[in-house]
Amino acid sequence: MTADPNLWDDASKAQKLMSEKNKLDSAISDIYRFEQELKDCCDLIELSEMEDDKDVFLEAVLQLENLQKEVAQKELESLLSGEADSNDTFLEIHPGAGGTEAQDWAQMLLRMYTFWANKHGYLVDEMEITAGDEAGIKSAIIKIKGTNAYGWLKTESGVHRLVRISPFDANARRHTSFASVWVYPVVDDSIQIDIDPSDCRIDTYRASGAGGQHVNKTDSAIRITHQPTGIVVQCQNQRSQFANRDEAWAMLRARLYELELQKRQEKSQAVESTKSEIGWGHQIRSYVLQPYQLVKDLRTQVETSDTAGVLDGEIDLFLNAALASGIENPSES
């Protein structure tokens, strides 16, 4: 017996409609709540004037300031209206030329995005991480799971530049390192991507690990090559080969969806690929730790001297500015 594909389509449509309904219900509830809180603040200010109570007045002002911040955040979230903005996201990191320096910088970026995700209540799954020769990482793919994960992070695609005194240089010289970040959405059932299995080559290999009792003794890691496009995805975070295979197929669907988004825009304008070169002229953000402290986004001109905070995941000021400015993922712009 085979399932009727129309039933699956109907179920997918119903699920999508229910998700949209819940999202709208939440937005409407927020509006009513904001109206009530604003009224309460105004009543509190009137009471403070009648009673000539400065403390009550200051309390009302503080509540208004907090309300203003929350409303501003909701206004930004309303801009997350793209087809896949509400989805989970994959995030890839690759070091540029420079060996250990660049690989260490790539690991710093991985830590930054992981910290950001944790602070916002998102879950992070490590799909594939390849350790560097001496330090850092040669590559990393993580999945960040939660509402609007892709929408918030989609503008992070591009080259990130670090300037610092190298911890690997005995002469304590200043070094410049580059690493690329690529963000693409997890494709859910509401977005249909057809893949012909005959177009794919599936390879198994032994997953790398820390060694000892945790070393993987079976070929559980999966690599899928989509031959028509040359796209390669791999997953080794699960002990089961079947689980890794499912994750790899999901990653391939996401990459093909990203490719389709790019093709749509190429019909109307040429797309400058941020993956063409990991180096000068392609960076979107600069992180300077020496001789001064400054992180600056080269697209929005937003900057901060709190470099430690940024590297600990405090990147909302950059995400908010990019979203408000209408900056898009390079695959969509």
Coordinates of C-alpha atoms in Angstrom, one line a residue:
M1 CA 0.0 0.0 0.0
T2 CA 1.3 3.5 -0.9
A3 CA 0.2 6.7 0.7
D4 CA -1.8 9.2 -1.3
P5 CA 0.7 12.1 -2.0
N6 CA -2.3 14.5 -2.0
L7 CA -2.9 13.7 1.7
W8 CA 0.7 14.6 2.5
D9 CA 0.3 17.9 0.6
D10 CA -3.0 18.7 2.4
A11 CA -1.4 17.9 5.8
S12 CA 1.6 20.1 4.9
K13 CA -0.7 23.0 3.9
A14 CA -2.8 22.6 7.1
Q15 CA 0.4 22.6 9.2
K16 CA 1.6 25.8 7.5
L17 CA -1.8 27.5 7.9
M18 CA -1.9 26.6 11.6
S19 CA 1.7 28.0 12.0
E20 CA 0.7 31.2 10.3
K21 CA -2.5 31.5 12.4
N22 CA -0.5 31.0 15.7
K23 CA 2.0 33.7 14.5
L24 CA -0.8 36.2 13.8
D25 CA -2.6 35.4 17.1
S26 CA 0.6 36.1 18.9
A27 CA 1.2 39.4 17.1
I28 CA -2.4 40.6 17.8
S29 CA -2.0 39.6 21.5
D30 CA 1.2 41.6 21.7
I31 CA -0.6 44.7 20.2
Y32 CA -3.4 44.5 22.8
R33 CA -0.8 44.0 25.6
F34 CA 1.2 47.0 24.4
E35 CA -2.0 49.2 24.4
Q36 CA -2.9 48.1 27.9
E37 CA 0.6 48.7 29.2
L38 CA 0.7 52.1 27.6
K39 CA -2.6 53.0 29.2
D40 CA -1.4 51.8 32.6
C41 CA 1.8 53.9 32.3
C42 CA -0.3 57.0 31.4
D43 CA -2.6 56.4 34.4
L44 CA 0.4 56.0 36.7
I45 CA 1.8 59.3 35.5
E46 CA -1.5 61.1 36.1
L47 CA -1.6 59.5 39.6
S48 CA 2.0 60.7 40.3
E49 CA 1.0 64.3 39.3
M50 CA -2.1 64.2 41.5
E51 CA -0.1 62.9 44.5
D52 CA 3.0 64.8 43.6
D53 CA 4.9 61.6 44.0
K54 CA 8.3 61.6 42.3
D55 CA 9.0 58.0 42.9
V56 CA 5.8 56.9 41.1
F57 CA 6.6 59.2 38.2
L58 CA 10.1 57.7 37.8
E59 CA 8.6 54.2 38.0
A60 CA 6.2 55.1 35.2
V61 CA 9.0 56.5 33.1
L62 CA 11.0 53.4 33.5
Q63 CA 8.1 51.2 32.4
L64 CA 7.6 53.4 29.4
E65 CA 11.3 53.1 28.4
N66 CA 11.1 49.3 28.7
L67 CA 7.9 49.3 26.7
Q68 CA 9.5 51.4 24.0
K69 CA 12.4 48.9 23.7
E70 CA 10.0 45.9 23.4
V71 CA 7.9 47.6 20.8
A72 CA 11.0 48.5 18.8
Q73 CA 12.1 44.9 18.9
K74 CA 8.7 43.7 17.7
E75 CA 8.9 46.2 14.9
L76 CA 12.2 44.6 13.8
E77 CA 10.7 41.1 14.1
S78 CA 7.9 42.1 11.8
L79 CA 10.5 42.5 9.1
L80 CA 11.1 38.8 9.3
S81 CA 8.6 38.0 6.6
G82 CA 10.7 36.1 4.1
E83 CA 9.6 32.6 2.9
A84 CA 12.1 30.9 5.2
D85 CA 12.8 33.5 7.8
S86 CA 11.0 31.6 10.5
N87 CA 12.9 28.4 9.9
D88 CA 15.9 26.8 11.6
T89 CA 19.2 27.5 10.0
F90 CA 22.5 25.9 9.0
L91 CA 25.6 28.0 9.5
E92 CA 28.9 27.1 7.9
I93 CA 32.3 28.5 8.9
H94 CA 35.5 28.1 6.8
P95 CA 38.9 29.7 7.6
G96 CA 40.7 31.7 4.9
A97 CA 44.4 31.4 4.0
G98 CA 46.8 31.7 6.9
G99 CA 46.9 28.2 8.5
T100 CA 46.6 28.1 12.3
E101 CA 45.8 31.9 12.6
A102 CA 42.8 31.6 10.3
Q103 CA 41.7 28.3 11.8
D104 CA 41.8 29.7 15.3
W105 CA 39.7 32.7 14.1
A106 CA 37.2 30.3 12.6
Q107 CA 36.8 28.6 16.0
M108 CA 36.3 32.0 17.7
L109 CA 33.5 32.7 15.3
L110 CA 31.9 29.3 16.0
R111 CA 32.0 30.1 19.7
M112 CA 30.5 33.6 19.1
Y113 CA 27.5 32.2 17.2
T114 CA 27.0 29.3 19.6
F115 CA 27.0 31.8 22.5
W116 CA 24.5 34.0 20.7
A117 CA 22.2 31.1 20.0
N118 CA 22.3 29.9 23.6
K119 CA 21.5 33.4 24.9
H120 CA 18.4 33.5 22.7
G121 CA 17.2 30.1 23.8
Y122 CA 18.1 28.4 20.5
L123 CA 19.4 24.9 20.3
V124 CA 22.7 24.2 18.5
D125 CA 23.5 20.9 16.9
E126 CA 27.0 20.2 15.5
M127 CA 26.6 18.7 12.1
E128 CA 30.3 18.5 11.2
I129 CA 33.4 20.0 12.7
T130 CA 36.9 19.3 11.4
A131 CA 39.7 20.2 13.9
G132 CA 42.7 22.3 12.7
D133 CA 46.2 20.9 12.5
E134 CA 47.5 22.7 15.6
A135 CA 44.5 24.8 16.8
G136 CA 41.1 26.0 15.7
I137 CA 39.0 24.4 13.0
K138 CA 39.3 23.7 9.3
S139 CA 35.5 23.8 8.9
A140 CA 32.3 23.7 10.9
I141 CA 28.6 23.2 10.1
I142 CA 26.1 23.7 12.8
K143 CA 22.3 23.7 12.9
I144 CA 20.6 26.4 15.0
K145 CA 17.0 25.5 15.9
G146 CA 14.4 27.9 16.9
T147 CA 11.8 30.4 15.6
N148 CA 13.3 33.0 13.2
A149 CA 16.8 31.6 13.5
Y150 CA 17.4 32.0 9.8
G151 CA 15.7 35.4 9.7
W152 CA 18.0 36.8 12.3
L153 CA 21.3 35.3 11.1
K154 CA 20.8 35.4 7.3
T155 CA 22.7 38.7 7.0
E156 CA 25.8 37.1 8.6
S157 CA 26.9 35.5 5.4
G158 CA 30.2 36.9 4.2
V159 CA 33.8 37.3 5.2
H160 CA 34.8 38.3 8.7
R161 CA 38.2 39.9 9.3
L162 CA 40.2 39.8 12.6
V163 CA 43.2 42.0 13.5
R164 CA 45.1 41.0 16.7
I165 CA 48.4 40.2 18.3
S166 CA 48.9 36.6 17.3
P167 CA 49.1 34.2 20.3
F168 CA 51.0 31.8 17.9
D169 CA 53.7 34.3 17.0
A170 CA 56.8 34.2 19.3
N171 CA 57.6 37.8 18.2
A172 CA 54.1 39.0 19.2
R173 CA 53.4 40.6 15.8
R174 CA 50.0 41.8 14.7
H175 CA 48.2 39.5 12.2
T176 CA 45.2 39.8 10.0
S177 CA 43.0 36.7 9.6
F178 CA 39.9 36.0 7.5
A179 CA 37.1 33.4 7.8
S180 CA 33.9 33.0 5.8
V181 CA 30.4 32.4 7.2
W182 CA 27.6 31.0 5.1
V183 CA 24.0 30.9 6.4
Y184 CA 21.2 29.0 4.7
P185 CA 17.7 27.9 6.0
V186 CA 16.6 24.4 7.0
V187 CA 13.9 23.6 4.5
D188 CA 10.7 22.4 6.1
D189 CA 7.7 20.5 4.5
S190 CA 6.1 23.7 3.4
I191 CA 8.9 24.2 0.8
Q192 CA 9.1 21.4 -1.7
I193 CA 12.5 20.4 -3.0
D194 CA 12.7 17.4 -5.3
I195 CA 15.9 15.5 -5.4
D196 CA 16.5 12.5 -7.8
P197 CA 18.5 9.9 -5.8
S198 CA 20.2 8.8 -9.0
D199 CA 21.8 12.3 -9.1
C200 CA 23.5 11.8 -5.8
R201 CA 26.6 9.8 -4.7
I202 CA 26.6 8.7 -1.1
D203 CA 29.8 7.9 0.7
T204 CA 30.3 6.6 4.2
Y205 CA 33.4 7.2 6.3
R206 CA 34.6 6.9 9.9
A207 CA 33.6 9.9 12.0
S208 CA 36.4 11.8 13.7
G209 CA 36.3 12.2 17.5
A210 CA 38.3 12.9 20.6
G211 CA 39.6 9.3 20.8
G212 CA 39.6 6.9 23.7
Q213 CA 36.3 5.2 24.6
H214 CA 34.4 7.7 22.5
V215 CA 36.1 7.0 19.2
N216 CA 33.8 5.9 16.4
K217 CA 34.8 2.4 15.2
T218 CA 32.2 2.2 12.4
D219 CA 31.7 4.1 9.2
S220 CA 28.7 6.1 10.5
A221 CA 29.5 9.5 8.9
I222 CA 27.7 10.3 5.7
R223 CA 28.8 12.5 2.7
I224 CA 26.4 13.2 -0.1
T225 CA 27.5 14.7 -3.4
H226 CA 24.8 16.2 -5.7
Q227 CA 26.5 15.6 -9.0
P228 CA 24.4 18.1 -11.2
T229 CA 25.4 21.0 -9.0
G230 CA 28.6 19.8 -7.3
I231 CA 27.1 20.5 -3.9
V232 CA 28.7 18.4 -1.1
V233 CA 27.2 17.9 2.4
Q234 CA 28.3 15.8 5.2
C235 CA 27.2 14.9 8.7
Q236 CA 28.9 12.9 11.5
N237 CA 27.3 14.2 14.7
Q238 CA 25.1 11.2 15.2
R239 CA 26.3 7.7 16.2
S240 CA 23.8 6.1 13.8
Q241 CA 24.5 6.0 10.1
F242 CA 20.8 6.3 9.4
A243 CA 20.5 9.4 11.6
N244 CA 23.5 11.0 9.9
R245 CA 22.0 10.1 6.5
D246 CA 18.7 11.9 7.4
E247 CA 20.5 15.0 8.5
A248 CA 22.7 15.0 5.4
W249 CA 19.6 14.8 3.1
A250 CA 18.1 17.7 5.0
M251 CA 21.2 19.8 4.6
L252 CA 21.2 19.0 0.8
R253 CA 17.6 20.1 0.5
A254 CA 18.6 23.4 2.2
R255 CA 21.6 24.0 0.0
L256 CA 19.5 23.3 -3.2
Y257 CA 16.8 25.7 -1.9
E258 CA 19.5 28.3 -1.3
L259 CA 20.7 27.7 -4.9
E260 CA 17.2 28.2 -6.2
L261 CA 16.9 31.5 -4.3
Q262 CA 20.1 32.7 -6.0
K263 CA 18.9 31.7 -9.4
R264 CA 15.7 33.7 -9.0
Q265 CA 17.7 36.9 -8.4
E266 CA 20.3 36.2 -11.1
K267 CA 17.5 36.7 -13.7
S268 CA 17.2 40.3 -12.7
Q269 CA 20.7 41.2 -11.5
A270 CA 24.2 39.8 -11.2
V271 CA 25.0 38.3 -7.9
E272 CA 28.4 38.9 -6.4
S273 CA 29.3 35.8 -4.6
T274 CA 30.8 36.3 -1.1
K275 CA 32.4 32.9 -1.4
S276 CA 34.7 33.8 -4.3
E277 CA 37.6 34.7 -2.1
I278 CA 38.1 34.7 1.7
G279 CA 40.2 37.9 1.9
W280 CA 40.5 41.6 1.3
G281 CA 37.6 43.3 -0.5
H282 CA 35.0 40.8 0.5
Q283 CA 34.7 41.3 4.3
I284 CA 31.4 42.4 5.8
R285 CA 32.7 43.0 9.3
S286 CA 36.0 43.9 10.9
Y287 CA 37.1 42.8 14.4
V288 CA 40.1 44.8 15.6
L289 CA 41.7 43.8 18.9
Q290 CA 45.0 45.5 18.4
P291 CA 46.2 48.3 18.4
Y292 CA 42.7 49.5 19.5
Q293 CA 39.4 47.7 20.3
L294 CA 36.7 48.0 17.7
V295 CA 34.2 45.8 15.9
K296 CA 32.6 47.6 12.8
D297 CA 30.1 46.4 10.3
L298 CA 31.2 47.7 6.9
R299 CA 27.7 47.6 5.5
T300 CA 25.7 49.5 8.1
Q301 CA 28.7 51.3 9.7
V302 CA 27.5 50.2 13.1
E303 CA 30.4 49.8 15.5
T304 CA 31.2 49.1 19.1
S305 CA 34.4 49.0 21.3
D306 CA 33.0 46.1 23.4
T307 CA 35.0 43.5 21.5
A308 CA 34.9 41.0 24.3
G309 CA 31.1 41.2 24.5
V310 CA 30.8 40.7 20.7
L311 CA 33.0 37.7 20.7
D312 CA 30.9 36.3 23.6
G313 CA 27.8 36.5 21.4
E314 CA 26.6 40.0 21.9
I315 CA 25.9 40.7 18.2
D316 CA 22.3 41.8 18.3
L317 CA 23.2 45.4 17.4
F318 CA 24.7 44.2 14.1
L319 CA 21.8 41.9 13.4
N320 CA 19.2 44.6 14.2
A321 CA 20.9 47.2 12.0
A322 CA 21.3 44.8 9.1
L323 CA 17.6 43.8 9.3
A324 CA 16.4 47.5 9.6
S325 CA 18.6 48.5 6.7
G326 CA 17.1 45.8 4.4
I327 CA 20.4 44.0 3.9
E328 CA 19.8 40.5 2.6
N329 CA 21.6 37.2 2.4
P330 CA 23.9 37.2 -0.6
S331 CA 21.9 34.3 -2.0
E332 CA 18.8 36.4 -2.0
S333 CA 20.1 39.8 -3.0

